[in-house]
Coordinates of C-alpha atoms in Angstrom, one line a residue:
X1 CA 91.2 -103.2 38.4
X2 CA 89.1 -101.9 35.5
X3 CA 87.3 -103.9 32.8
X4 CA 86.0 -102.2 29.6
X5 CA 82.6 -102.7 28.1
X6 CA 80.4 -100.5 25.8
X7 CA 77.2 -101.1 27.9
X8 CA 76.7 -102.2 31.5
X9 CA 73.3 -103.4 32.7
X10 CA 72.7 -103.1 36.4
X11 CA 70.2 -105.9 37.5
X12 CA 69.3 -109.3 36.3
X13 CA 65.5 -109.1 36.5
X14 CA 63.0 -109.0 33.5
X15 CA 64.1 -105.5 32.4
X16 CA 67.8 -106.3 32.8
X17 CA 67.6 -109.6 30.9
X18 CA 65.9 -108.0 27.9
X19 CA 68.2 -105.0 27.9
X20 CA 71.4 -107.3 28.0
X21 CA 69.9 -109.6 25.5
X22 CA 69.1 -106.8 23.0
X23 CA 72.4 -104.9 23.4
X24 CA 74.6 -107.9 23.1
X25 CA 72.8 -109.4 20.1
X26 CA 73.2 -106.0 18.4
X27 CA 76.9 -106.6 18.5
X28 CA 77.7 -104.4 21.5
X29 CA 80.1 -105.7 24.2
X30 CA 77.8 -105.8 27.3
X31 CA 78.1 -106.7 30.9
X32 CA 75.2 -107.5 33.3
X33 CA 76.0 -106.8 36.9
X34 CA 73.9 -108.8 39.3
X35 CA 74.2 -109.8 43.0
X36 CA 73.7 -113.4 42.2
X37 CA 73.8 -115.0 38.8
X38 CA 71.5 -117.7 39.8
X39 CA 68.8 -115.0 40.6
X40 CA 68.8 -113.9 36.9
X41 CA 65.2 -114.2 35.6
X42 CA 63.8 -114.9 39.0
X43 CA 60.0 -114.5 39.4
X44 CA 59.8 -112.7 42.6
X45 CA 56.0 -112.5 42.8
X46 CA 53.5 -114.7 40.9
X47 CA 55.3 -117.1 38.5
X48 CA 52.9 -116.0 35.6
X49 CA 53.4 -114.1 32.4
X50 CA 50.8 -112.1 30.5
X51 CA 47.3 -111.1 31.2
X52 CA 45.1 -108.2 30.1
X53 CA 47.2 -105.8 28.2
X54 CA 50.3 -107.5 29.5
X55 CA 50.0 -110.5 27.2
X56 CA 49.9 -108.2 24.2
X57 CA 53.1 -106.6 25.4
X58 CA 54.9 -110.0 25.6
X59 CA 53.9 -110.7 22.0
X60 CA 55.3 -107.4 21.0
X61 CA 58.6 -108.1 22.8
X62 CA 58.7 -111.4 21.0
X63 CA 57.9 -109.8 17.6
X64 CA 60.8 -107.4 18.0
X65 CA 63.2 -110.3 18.8
X66 CA 63.0 -110.2 22.6
X67 CA 63.4 -112.9 25.2
X68 CA 60.3 -113.2 27.4
X69 CA 58.1 -115.2 25.0
X70 CA 60.7 -117.7 24.3
X71 CA 61.4 -118.3 28.0
X72 CA 57.6 -118.5 28.8
X73 CA 57.1 -121.2 26.2
X74 CA 59.8 -123.3 27.7
X75 CA 58.5 -122.9 31.3
X76 CA 54.8 -122.5 30.9
X77 CA 52.6 -125.1 32.9
X78 CA 49.2 -123.6 32.1
X79 CA 48.3 -121.4 29.0
X80 CA 45.1 -119.6 28.7
X81 CA 43.7 -116.9 26.3
X82 CA 41.8 -114.5 28.4
X83 CA 38.7 -112.6 27.2
X84 CA 37.9 -115.2 24.5
X85 CA 34.2 -114.2 24.6
X86 CA 35.0 -110.7 23.8
X87 CA 36.5 -109.1 20.7
X88 CA 40.0 -109.8 19.4
X89 CA 41.2 -106.3 20.6
X90 CA 41.2 -107.6 24.2
X91 CA 42.2 -111.2 23.7
X92 CA 45.1 -111.6 26.1
X93 CA 47.5 -114.7 26.4
X94 CA 48.6 -115.7 29.9
X95 CA 50.7 -118.5 31.1
X96 CA 51.4 -119.8 34.6
X97 CA 55.1 -120.9 34.7
X98 CA 57.4 -123.1 36.6
X99 CA 59.3 -120.5 38.4
X100 CA 62.6 -122.5 38.4
X101 CA 62.3 -123.5 34.8
X102 CA 61.6 -119.9 33.8
X103 CA 64.7 -118.6 35.5
X104 CA 66.7 -121.5 34.1
X105 CA 65.5 -120.6 30.6
X106 CA 66.4 -117.0 30.9
X107 CA 69.8 -117.8 32.3
X108 CA 70.4 -120.4 29.4
X109 CA 69.5 -117.9 26.7
X110 CA 71.8 -115.2 28.2
X111 CA 74.7 -117.6 28.7
X112 CA 74.5 -118.5 25.0
X113 CA 74.5 -114.9 23.8
X114 CA 77.8 -113.7 22.3
X115 CA 79.2 -110.3 23.5
X116 CA 77.6 -110.7 27.0
X117 CA 79.5 -111.2 30.3
X118 CA 77.8 -111.8 33.6
X119 CA 79.5 -110.0 36.6
X120 CA 78.5 -110.8 40.2
X121 CA 78.6 -107.7 42.4
X122 CA 76.8 -104.7 43.8
X123 CA 77.1 -101.3 42.2
X124 CA 78.2 -98.5 44.6
X125 CA 78.3 -95.6 42.2
X126 CA 78.2 -94.6 38.4
X127 CA 81.0 -92.4 37.2
X128 CA 79.9 -89.3 35.3
X129 CA 82.2 -86.8 33.5
X130 CA 81.0 -83.8 31.6
X131 CA 77.4 -84.9 31.9
X132 CA 78.0 -88.4 30.4
X133 CA 78.5 -91.9 31.8
X134 CA 82.1 -93.1 31.9
X135 CA 81.8 -96.2 34.0
X136 CA 80.7 -97.6 37.4
X137 CA 82.3 -98.8 40.6
X138 CA 81.4 -101.9 42.4
X139 CA 81.2 -102.3 46.2
X140 CA 84.3 -104.5 46.3
X141 CA 86.4 -101.8 44.5
X142 CA 86.2 -103.1 41.0
X143 CA 85.6 -100.6 38.2
X144 CA 83.9 -101.2 34.8
X145 CA 84.4 -98.6 32.2
X146 CA 81.6 -98.1 29.6
X147 CA 79.8 -95.5 27.5
X148 CA 76.3 -96.4 28.6
X149 CA 74.6 -97.8 31.9
X150 CA 71.1 -99.2 32.0
X151 CA 69.8 -99.3 35.6
X152 CA 67.1 -102.1 36.1
X153 CA 67.2 -102.4 39.9
X154 CA 63.5 -103.5 40.3
X155 CA 62.4 -103.2 43.9
X156 CA 66.0 -103.2 45.2
X157 CA 66.9 -99.6 45.3
X158 CA 67.1 -98.6 49.1
X159 CA 64.4 -101.2 49.7
X160 CA 62.7 -102.1 53.0
X161 CA 60.4 -105.1 53.6
X162 CA 57.4 -105.0 56.0
X163 CA 55.4 -107.8 57.8
X164 CA 53.4 -106.3 60.4
X165 CA 55.6 -104.2 62.8
X166 CA 58.7 -106.2 61.6
X167 CA 60.9 -104.4 59.1
X168 CA 64.0 -105.6 57.3
X169 CA 66.2 -104.2 54.5
X170 CA 66.0 -106.0 51.2
X171 CA 64.1 -106.1 47.9
X172 CA 63.2 -109.7 48.0
X173 CA 63.2 -112.4 50.8
X174 CA 66.8 -113.4 51.5
X175 CA 68.3 -110.7 49.2
X176 CA 69.8 -107.4 50.3
X177 CA 69.0 -103.8 49.5
X178 CA 71.0 -101.8 46.9
X179 CA 71.6 -98.6 48.9
X180 CA 74.6 -96.9 47.5
X181 CA 73.0 -96.3 44.0
X182 CA 70.2 -94.2 45.5
X183 CA 72.6 -91.8 47.1
X184 CA 74.6 -91.6 43.9
X185 CA 71.5 -90.7 41.9
X186 CA 70.6 -88.0 44.3
X187 CA 74.2 -86.7 44.0
X188 CA 73.7 -86.5 40.3
X189 CA 70.7 -84.3 40.8
X190 CA 67.9 -86.7 40.2
X191 CA 64.6 -86.5 42.1
X192 CA 63.7 -89.7 43.7
X193 CA 60.4 -91.0 44.9
X194 CA 59.1 -94.0 46.9
X195 CA 56.7 -96.7 45.9
X196 CA 55.4 -99.9 47.5
X197 CA 54.4 -103.2 46.2
X198 CA 53.4 -106.5 48.0
X199 CA 53.1 -110.2 47.7
X200 CA 50.9 -112.8 49.3
X201 CA 51.7 -115.9 51.4
X202 CA 52.6 -119.2 49.9
X203 CA 51.3 -122.3 51.2
X204 CA 52.2 -126.0 51.0
X205 CA 50.4 -127.8 48.3
X206 CA 49.8 -130.9 50.4
X207 CA 47.9 -128.9 53.0
X208 CA 45.0 -127.9 50.8
X209 CA 41.6 -129.5 50.6
X210 CA 41.1 -129.5 46.8
X211 CA 37.7 -131.2 47.0
X212 CA 36.0 -127.9 48.0
X213 CA 37.8 -125.8 45.4
X214 CA 36.8 -124.8 41.9
X215 CA 39.1 -126.2 39.4
X216 CA 40.6 -123.8 36.7
X217 CA 42.1 -125.7 33.8
X218 CA 44.1 -124.2 31.0
X219 CA 43.1 -124.2 27.4
X220 CA 42.7 -127.5 25.8
X221 CA 45.1 -126.5 23.0
X222 CA 47.7 -124.2 24.6
X223 CA 48.8 -121.3 22.4
X224 CA 52.4 -120.4 22.5
X225 CA 53.6 -116.9 23.3
X226 CA 56.5 -116.9 20.9
X227 CA 55.9 -116.6 17.1
X228 CA 58.8 -119.1 16.7
X229 CA 56.9 -122.0 18.4
X230 CA 54.1 -123.9 16.9
X231 CA 52.8 -125.7 20.0
X232 CA 53.4 -126.3 23.7
X233 CA 54.4 -130.0 24.3
X234 CA 55.0 -130.0 28.1
X235 CA 52.4 -131.3 30.6
X236 CA 49.8 -128.7 31.7
X237 CA 48.5 -128.4 35.2
X238 CA 45.3 -126.9 36.9
X239 CA 44.9 -123.9 39.1
X240 CA 42.1 -123.5 41.6
X241 CA 39.6 -120.8 42.7
X242 CA 38.3 -120.0 46.2
X243 CA 37.1 -117.0 48.1
X244 CA 37.7 -115.0 51.3
X245 CA 34.7 -114.6 53.6
X246 CA 33.3 -112.6 56.5
X247 CA 35.6 -114.4 59.0
X248 CA 38.6 -113.3 57.2
X249 CA 37.3 -109.7 56.7
X250 CA 36.4 -109.3 60.3
X251 CA 39.9 -110.5 61.3
X252 CA 41.5 -108.0 58.9
X253 CA 39.3 -105.1 60.2
X254 CA 40.1 -106.0 63.8
X255 CA 43.8 -105.8 63.0
X256 CA 44.1 -102.8 60.8
X257 CA 45.9 -101.0 63.6
X258 CA 48.8 -103.5 63.0
X259 CA 48.8 -103.2 59.2
X260 CA 51.8 -101.1 58.1
X261 CA 49.6 -99.4 55.4
X262 CA 47.3 -98.1 58.1
X263 CA 49.7 -97.3 60.9
X264 CA 51.9 -94.9 58.9
X265 CA 54.8 -97.3 58.9
X266 CA 54.4 -97.4 55.1
X267 CA 53.7 -94.1 53.5
X268 CA 54.4 -94.6 49.9
X269 CA 51.8 -95.5 47.2
X270 CA 51.0 -99.0 46.2
X271 CA 49.5 -100.4 43.0
X272 CA 45.8 -99.3 42.7
X273 CA 44.8 -102.2 40.5
X274 CA 46.6 -104.9 42.5
X275 CA 45.7 -103.9 46.0
X276 CA 46.4 -105.7 49.3
X277 CA 43.7 -107.7 50.9
X278 CA 43.6 -105.0 53.7
X279 CA 42.9 -102.4 51.0
X280 CA 40.2 -104.5 49.4
X281 CA 38.3 -105.0 52.7
X282 CA 38.4 -101.3 53.5
X283 CA 37.7 -99.9 50.0
X284 CA 35.1 -102.4 49.1
X285 CA 33.4 -102.8 52.5
X286 CA 30.1 -103.8 50.8
X287 CA 31.7 -107.0 49.4
X288 CA 31.3 -110.2 51.5
X289 CA 33.9 -112.1 49.6
X290 CA 37.0 -111.6 47.3
X291 CA 38.2 -114.1 44.6
X292 CA 41.4 -116.0 45.3
X293 CA 43.4 -118.0 42.7
X294 CA 45.6 -120.8 44.0
X295 CA 48.4 -121.2 41.6
X296 CA 51.2 -123.7 41.6
X297 CA 54.8 -122.4 41.4
X298 CA 56.1 -125.4 39.4
X299 CA 55.8 -129.1 38.6
X300 CA 58.0 -130.2 41.6
X301 CA 57.6 -127.0 43.7
X302 CA 55.7 -127.6 46.9
X303 CA 54.6 -123.8 47.1
X304 CA 51.2 -122.6 46.0
X305 CA 50.9 -118.9 45.2
X306 CA 47.7 -117.3 46.9
X307 CA 46.9 -114.8 44.2
X308 CA 44.4 -112.3 45.6
X309 CA 45.5 -111.9 49.2
X310 CA 48.7 -109.8 49.0
X311 CA 49.3 -108.6 52.5
X312 CA 51.7 -107.1 55.0
X313 CA 49.6 -108.0 58.1
X314 CA 51.6 -109.6 61.0
X315 CA 52.2 -113.3 60.8
X316 CA 49.9 -114.0 63.7
X317 CA 47.1 -112.4 61.7
X318 CA 48.0 -114.0 58.3
X319 CA 47.7 -117.5 59.5
X320 CA 44.2 -117.5 60.8
X321 CA 43.1 -115.2 58.0
X322 CA 44.4 -117.9 55.4
X323 CA 42.9 -120.8 57.4
X324 CA 39.5 -119.1 57.4
X325 CA 39.3 -119.5 53.6
X326 CA 37.5 -122.5 52.2
X327 CA 39.9 -125.3 51.3
X328 CA 42.6 -123.8 53.4
X329 CA 41.6 -124.7 56.9
X330 CA 44.8 -126.9 57.4
X331 CA 47.1 -124.7 55.3
X332 CA 50.8 -124.7 56.1
X333 CA 52.3 -121.2 55.3
X334 CA 55.7 -121.6 53.7
X335 CA 56.4 -117.9 53.1
X336 CA 54.6 -115.0 54.8
X337 CA 53.2 -112.1 52.7
X338 CA 55.1 -108.9 52.9
X339 CA 55.2 -105.4 51.4
X340 CA 58.4 -103.8 49.9
X341 CA 59.1 -100.1 49.7
X342 CA 61.7 -98.9 47.3
X343 CA 63.1 -95.9 45.5
X344 CA 62.2 -94.9 42.0
X345 CA 63.1 -92.1 39.6
X346 CA 59.9 -90.2 38.6
X347 CA 59.8 -90.7 34.8
X348 CA 59.4 -87.1 33.8
X349 CA 63.2 -87.0 34.0
X350 CA 63.5 -89.5 31.2
X351 CA 63.3 -89.3 27.4
X352 CA 61.1 -91.6 25.2
X353 CA 64.3 -93.5 24.4
X354 CA 64.6 -94.2 28.2
X355 CA 67.8 -92.3 28.4
X356 CA 67.8 -89.7 31.2
X357 CA 67.7 -86.0 30.4
X358 CA 70.2 -85.2 33.1
X359 CA 73.0 -87.7 32.3
X360 CA 73.9 -88.8 28.8
X361 CA 74.3 -92.6 28.3
X362 CA 72.3 -93.4 31.5
X363 CA 69.1 -95.4 30.8
X364 CA 66.4 -96.5 33.2
X365 CA 64.1 -99.4 32.7
X366 CA 61.5 -101.2 34.9
X367 CA 60.3 -100.5 38.3
X368 CA 62.9 -97.7 38.7
X369 CA 60.6 -95.8 36.3
X370 CA 57.5 -96.4 38.5
X371 CA 56.0 -99.5 36.7
X372 CA 54.7 -102.7 38.2
X373 CA 54.9 -106.1 36.6
X374 CA 57.3 -108.4 34.7
X375 CA 55.9 -107.5 31.3
X376 CA 56.1 -103.8 31.8
X377 CA 59.7 -104.1 32.9
X378 CA 60.7 -106.4 30.0
X379 CA 59.2 -104.0 27.4
X380 CA 61.2 -101.1 28.9
X381 CA 64.3 -103.2 29.1
X382 CA 64.2 -104.1 25.5
X383 CA 63.7 -100.5 24.4
X384 CA 66.5 -99.3 26.7
X385 CA 68.9 -102.0 25.5
X386 CA 68.1 -101.2 21.8
X387 CA 68.5 -97.5 22.2
X388 CA 71.7 -97.7 24.1
X389 CA 73.2 -100.0 21.5
X390 CA 71.9 -97.8 18.6
X391 CA 73.4 -94.7 20.2
X392 CA 76.9 -96.3 20.6
X393 CA 76.7 -97.4 17.0
X394 CA 75.8 -93.9 15.9
X395 CA 72.4 -94.9 14.6
X396 CA 69.0 -93.1 15.0
X397 CA 67.1 -93.8 18.2
X398 CA 64.2 -96.3 18.3
X399 CA 61.0 -94.7 19.4
X400 CA 57.7 -96.5 18.8
X401 CA 54.4 -94.5 18.4
X402 CA 51.2 -95.1 20.4
X403 CA 49.5 -96.6 17.3
X404 CA 52.2 -99.2 16.9
X405 CA 52.4 -101.0 20.3
X406 CA 51.4 -101.1 23.9
X407 CA 55.1 -100.7 24.8
X408 CA 54.9 -97.3 23.2
X409 CA 51.7 -96.5 25.1
X410 CA 53.4 -97.3 28.4
X411 CA 56.6 -95.3 27.7
X412 CA 54.7 -92.3 26.4
X413 CA 52.3 -92.4 29.4
X414 CA 55.3 -92.5 31.7
X415 CA 57.5 -89.8 30.2
X416 CA 54.5 -87.5 29.4
X417 CA 52.1 -88.0 32.2
X418 CA 54.4 -89.3 34.9
X419 CA 53.1 -91.6 37.7
X420 CA 52.6 -91.3 41.5
X421 CA 51.7 -95.0 41.8
X422 CA 53.0 -98.3 40.2
X423 CA 51.9 -98.1 36.6
X424 CA 50.2 -101.2 35.3
X425 CA 49.2 -101.9 31.6
X426 CA 45.6 -102.4 30.7
X427 CA 44.0 -102.5 27.2
X428 CA 41.9 -99.4 28.2
X429 CA 45.1 -97.3 28.2
X430 CA 45.5 -97.7 24.4
X431 CA 43.2 -95.6 22.3
X432 CA 44.1 -97.6 19.2
X433 CA 43.7 -101.1 20.8
X434 CA 41.8 -102.6 17.9
X435 CA 45.1 -102.2 15.9
X436 CA 47.2 -103.4 18.8
X437 CA 46.0 -107.0 19.0
X438 CA 47.9 -110.0 20.4
X439 CA 47.4 -111.8 17.0
X440 CA 49.1 -109.1 14.8
X441 CA 52.1 -108.1 17.0
X442 CA 54.4 -109.8 14.3
X443 CA 52.9 -107.7 11.5
X444 CA 53.3 -104.4 13.5
X445 CA 56.8 -104.9 14.8
X446 CA 58.8 -107.8 13.2
X447 CA 59.8 -105.6 10.2
X448 CA 61.0 -103.0 12.6
X449 CA 62.9 -105.6 14.6
X450 CA 64.5 -106.8 11.4
X451 CA 65.5 -103.2 10.5
X452 CA 67.1 -102.8 13.9
X453 CA 69.0 -106.1 13.6
X454 CA 67.3 -108.1 16.4
X455 CA 65.1 -110.4 14.2
X456 CA 67.4 -113.2 12.9
X457 CA 67.1 -115.0 9.6
X458 CA 65.1 -117.8 11.1
X459 CA 62.4 -115.6 12.5
X460 CA 62.3 -113.4 9.3
X461 CA 61.9 -116.4 7.1
X462 CA 59.0 -117.7 9.2
X463 CA 57.4 -114.3 9.2
X464 CA 57.7 -114.0 5.4
X465 CA 56.1 -117.5 4.9
X466 CA 53.2 -116.4 7.1
X467 CA 52.7 -113.2 5.2
X468 CA 52.7 -115.2 2.0
X469 CA 50.0 -117.5 3.5
X470 CA 47.9 -114.5 4.5
X471 CA 48.2 -113.1 0.9
X472 CA 47.3 -116.4 -0.6
X473 CA 44.3 -117.0 1.6
X474 CA 43.1 -113.5 1.0
X475 CA 43.3 -113.8 -2.7
X476 CA 41.4 -117.2 -2.6
X477 CA 38.7 -115.9 -0.2
X478 CA 38.0 -112.9 -2.5
X479 CA 37.3 -115.3 -5.3
X480 CA 35.6 -118.2 -3.5
X481 CA 31.8 -117.8 -3.2
X482 CA 29.2 -119.2 -1.0
X483 CA 25.6 -118.6 -2.3
X484 CA 26.9 -116.0 -4.6
X485 CA 28.8 -114.1 -1.9
X486 CA 32.7 -114.0 -1.8
X487 CA 34.1 -115.6 1.3
X488 CA 35.9 -112.4 2.5
X489 CA 32.5 -110.7 2.7
X490 CA 31.2 -113.6 4.9
X491 CA 33.9 -112.8 7.5
X492 CA 31.9 -109.7 8.3
X493 CA 28.8 -111.7 9.0
X494 CA 28.0 -112.7 12.6
X495 CA 24.8 -114.7 11.9
X496 CA 26.4 -117.5 9.9
X497 CA 28.9 -120.3 10.6
X498 CA 30.7 -119.8 7.3
X499 CA 33.6 -122.0 8.4
X500 CA 31.3 -125.2 8.2
X501 CA 30.8 -124.5 4.5
X502 CA 34.4 -124.0 3.4
X503 CA 36.4 -126.8 1.9
X504 CA 39.8 -126.0 3.5
X505 CA 41.6 -128.5 1.2
X506 CA 40.4 -126.4 -1.8
X507 CA 42.0 -123.3 -0.6
X508 CA 45.2 -125.0 0.6
X509 CA 45.6 -126.3 -2.9
X510 CA 45.8 -122.7 -4.2
X511 CA 48.8 -121.9 -2.0
X512 CA 52.3 -122.4 -3.3
X513 CA 54.1 -125.6 -2.0
X514 CA 56.8 -123.5 -0.4
X515 CA 54.1 -121.7 1.8
X516 CA 52.3 -125.0 2.7
X517 CA 55.6 -126.3 4.1
X518 CA 55.3 -123.8 7.0
X519 CA 52.7 -126.1 8.5
X520 CA 49.1 -125.9 9.6
X521 CA 49.8 -123.6 12.6
X522 CA 51.0 -120.7 10.4
X523 CA 48.2 -121.3 8.0
X524 CA 45.6 -121.2 10.8
X525 CA 47.2 -117.9 11.9
X526 CA 46.7 -116.6 8.4
X527 CA 43.1 -117.6 8.5
X528 CA 42.5 -116.0 11.8
X529 CA 44.1 -112.7 10.7
X530 CA 41.9 -112.7 7.6
X531 CA 38.7 -113.4 9.6
X532 CA 39.5 -110.5 12.1
X533 CA 40.4 -108.1 9.4
X534 CA 37.2 -108.9 7.6
X535 CA 34.8 -109.0 10.6
X536 CA 36.2 -105.7 12.0
X537 CA 37.2 -104.1 8.8
X538 CA 34.9 -101.1 9.2
X539 CA 36.2 -100.4 12.8
X540 CA 39.8 -100.9 11.7
X541 CA 39.4 -98.5 8.8
X542 CA 38.0 -95.8 11.1
X543 CA 40.7 -96.3 13.6
X544 CA 43.3 -96.2 10.9
X545 CA 41.9 -92.7 9.8
X546 CA 42.3 -91.5 13.4
X547 CA 45.9 -92.9 13.4
X548 CA 46.7 -90.8 10.3
X549 CA 45.6 -87.7 12.2
X550 CA 47.6 -88.7 15.1
X551 CA 50.7 -89.2 13.0
X552 CA 50.5 -85.8 11.4
X553 CA 50.6 -84.3 14.9
X554 CA 53.5 -86.5 15.9
X555 CA 55.4 -85.5 12.7
X556 CA 55.3 -81.8 13.8
X557 CA 58.5 -81.9 15.8
X558 CA 59.7 -79.7 18.5
X559 CA 63.5 -79.0 18.3
X560 CA 65.4 -80.2 21.4
X561 CA 67.0 -76.9 21.9
X562 CA 63.6 -75.0 22.4
X563 CA 63.6 -73.0 25.6
X564 CA 60.0 -73.1 26.8
X565 CA 60.7 -70.6 29.6
X566 CA 61.2 -67.9 27.0
X567 CA 57.7 -68.3 25.6
X568 CA 56.0 -65.4 27.5
X569 CA 52.9 -65.9 25.5
X570 CA 52.3 -69.2 27.4
X571 CA 50.9 -69.5 30.9
X572 CA 53.5 -70.0 33.6
X573 CA 52.1 -73.5 34.4
X574 CA 52.3 -74.4 30.7
X575 CA 55.9 -73.3 30.5
X576 CA 56.7 -75.4 33.7
X577 CA 55.1 -78.5 32.4
X578 CA 56.6 -78.3 28.9
X579 CA 60.1 -77.7 30.4
X580 CA 59.6 -80.7 32.7
X581 CA 58.5 -83.1 29.9
X582 CA 60.4 -81.6 27.0
X583 CA 58.0 -83.0 24.4
X584 CA 59.5 -84.1 21.0
X585 CA 56.4 -83.3 19.1
X586 CA 53.1 -81.2 19.1
X587 CA 51.3 -84.5 19.5
X588 CA 53.2 -85.4 22.7
X589 CA 52.7 -81.8 24.0
X590 CA 49.0 -82.2 23.6
X591 CA 49.0 -85.2 25.9
X592 CA 50.6 -83.4 28.8
X593 CA 48.2 -83.1 31.7
X594 CA 47.2 -79.4 32.2
X595 CA 48.2 -78.3 28.7
X596 CA 45.2 -76.5 27.0
X597 CA 44.3 -76.2 23.3
X598 CA 45.3 -72.4 23.6
X599 CA 48.7 -73.4 24.9
X600 CA 49.2 -75.6 21.8
X601 CA 48.0 -72.9 19.5
X602 CA 50.6 -70.4 21.1
X603 CA 53.3 -73.1 20.8
X604 CA 52.6 -73.7 17.1
X605 CA 52.7 -70.0 16.4
X606 CA 56.1 -69.7 18.3
X607 CA 57.6 -72.6 16.4
X608 CA 56.4 -71.4 13.0
X609 CA 57.9 -67.9 13.8
X610 CA 61.2 -69.6 14.9
X611 CA 61.2 -71.6 11.7
X612 CA 60.8 -68.5 9.5
X613 CA 63.6 -66.7 11.3
X614 CA 65.9 -69.6 10.6
X615 CA 65.2 -69.6 6.9

């Protein structure tokens, strides 16, 4: 039996959902293969979306016409803007979600998407002919023919779970490992690596002594993730803060000989910036406590997620360790913490479109590329889905620059620098972060989403109304004076509360009625944009000049057929690194670790001579 599609997405996690959503909405017949359709969109770890760097990426996904922001707004039970006291470049939206509502929202969006079919099954192998994808075979013997495959297997690729000395195959509690695909990738000639992630115990909400905990409420006025939503109407809940102490630390130290990370049972690298509690106690031995966030997994969910004590210690150590923490002395553990090891494909084998270099039509997205986190996975899934669809339609690929988005920073980091540990996004990774703010993702990316075909008429109309409001407010502010100074100049002042002196009704009266109809929320966004541009105008202008220099280097392309091994004027190490990455531009070549300015100079001379010979 064989069914025909144009694109098949393997996996129904956050990368797979975005890839399938994008490809199908671009008019491509798409199938999503998943072990269990009810597991699509499942939040395997913390049911939260966003955070530092991550929240900006979710806004970017939404601005391009993606799925994650829409689903988060349906399922969010606590919204907060992090870093409010700092500058807007690092403001980061975050939402605690009801994990069941989130999965239900993703499933609902996908089920309503034309051109998309959900297929339950496990992929055994991908069929390749003459270096290109031709289809895939499922474990039960079914075959799906297609022109492109997007692999988004998360932590399920040849996965192994660890709790103390106990080991079990699987990428998530109660769900099996996907083993056949690893062998298939090796047979195709791909290099595989091994990474590790972990998760903390979950405890029953009725077994907590809340009186001794610090309450962490959400924002009084929750700010939606999606540009398409004005407000969050559902009930918001609290989280709580507590701390580990010396008793827990002593218990962990006394049992390191039973911790898989320290016995050699786990040899792969885990996420540096989200370490296990064992790692924290060892690496930060001078600290007498570590912060712990107790986060509900949903309105009607009895489970509380213990954010901050990810662990793979044995169960008989986890229980007393948890109960030594203030507020948790009577805690009932509903799910033990565990670590997961899984295969990944080191991303130097992938192009910036997320198509593999070795096999045409084969795309990789999410943790298979060495990343960690829902948001990183979703950003890659969206890009892979877009590019697979564009390739089938015979259109130019979609490649964002580092000055345009955090998504581009992540993908460029992966394919240019590679990774030996799970990659996590931070604002510090983006050199142009003042331009990549969470408040201007729509300005940066919605026109590109419209050009691709993912931004529908409703989103585009709303975007255009906001831009008209921005222009109207800017014009009014330039002519409205306070004490002889135009309002737009006051935006740059930090010593005065200018907003108290402004008659908002006056400026609103200057805006066309059609713009006013978009409502106060869009108008407030327009004011915020104008204030930020005014206050940070000098810094933004300076960074914009840096971007122009960056774009000139990115525009100096390197033909795909260049053979770096023939460049005898380059050092052997430089030839090897350039061959491995296959940079598309001089700018990308400069970012490869170990490539020197003299290497770049030699490369430029070679390319110029090659160009002259071709004339």
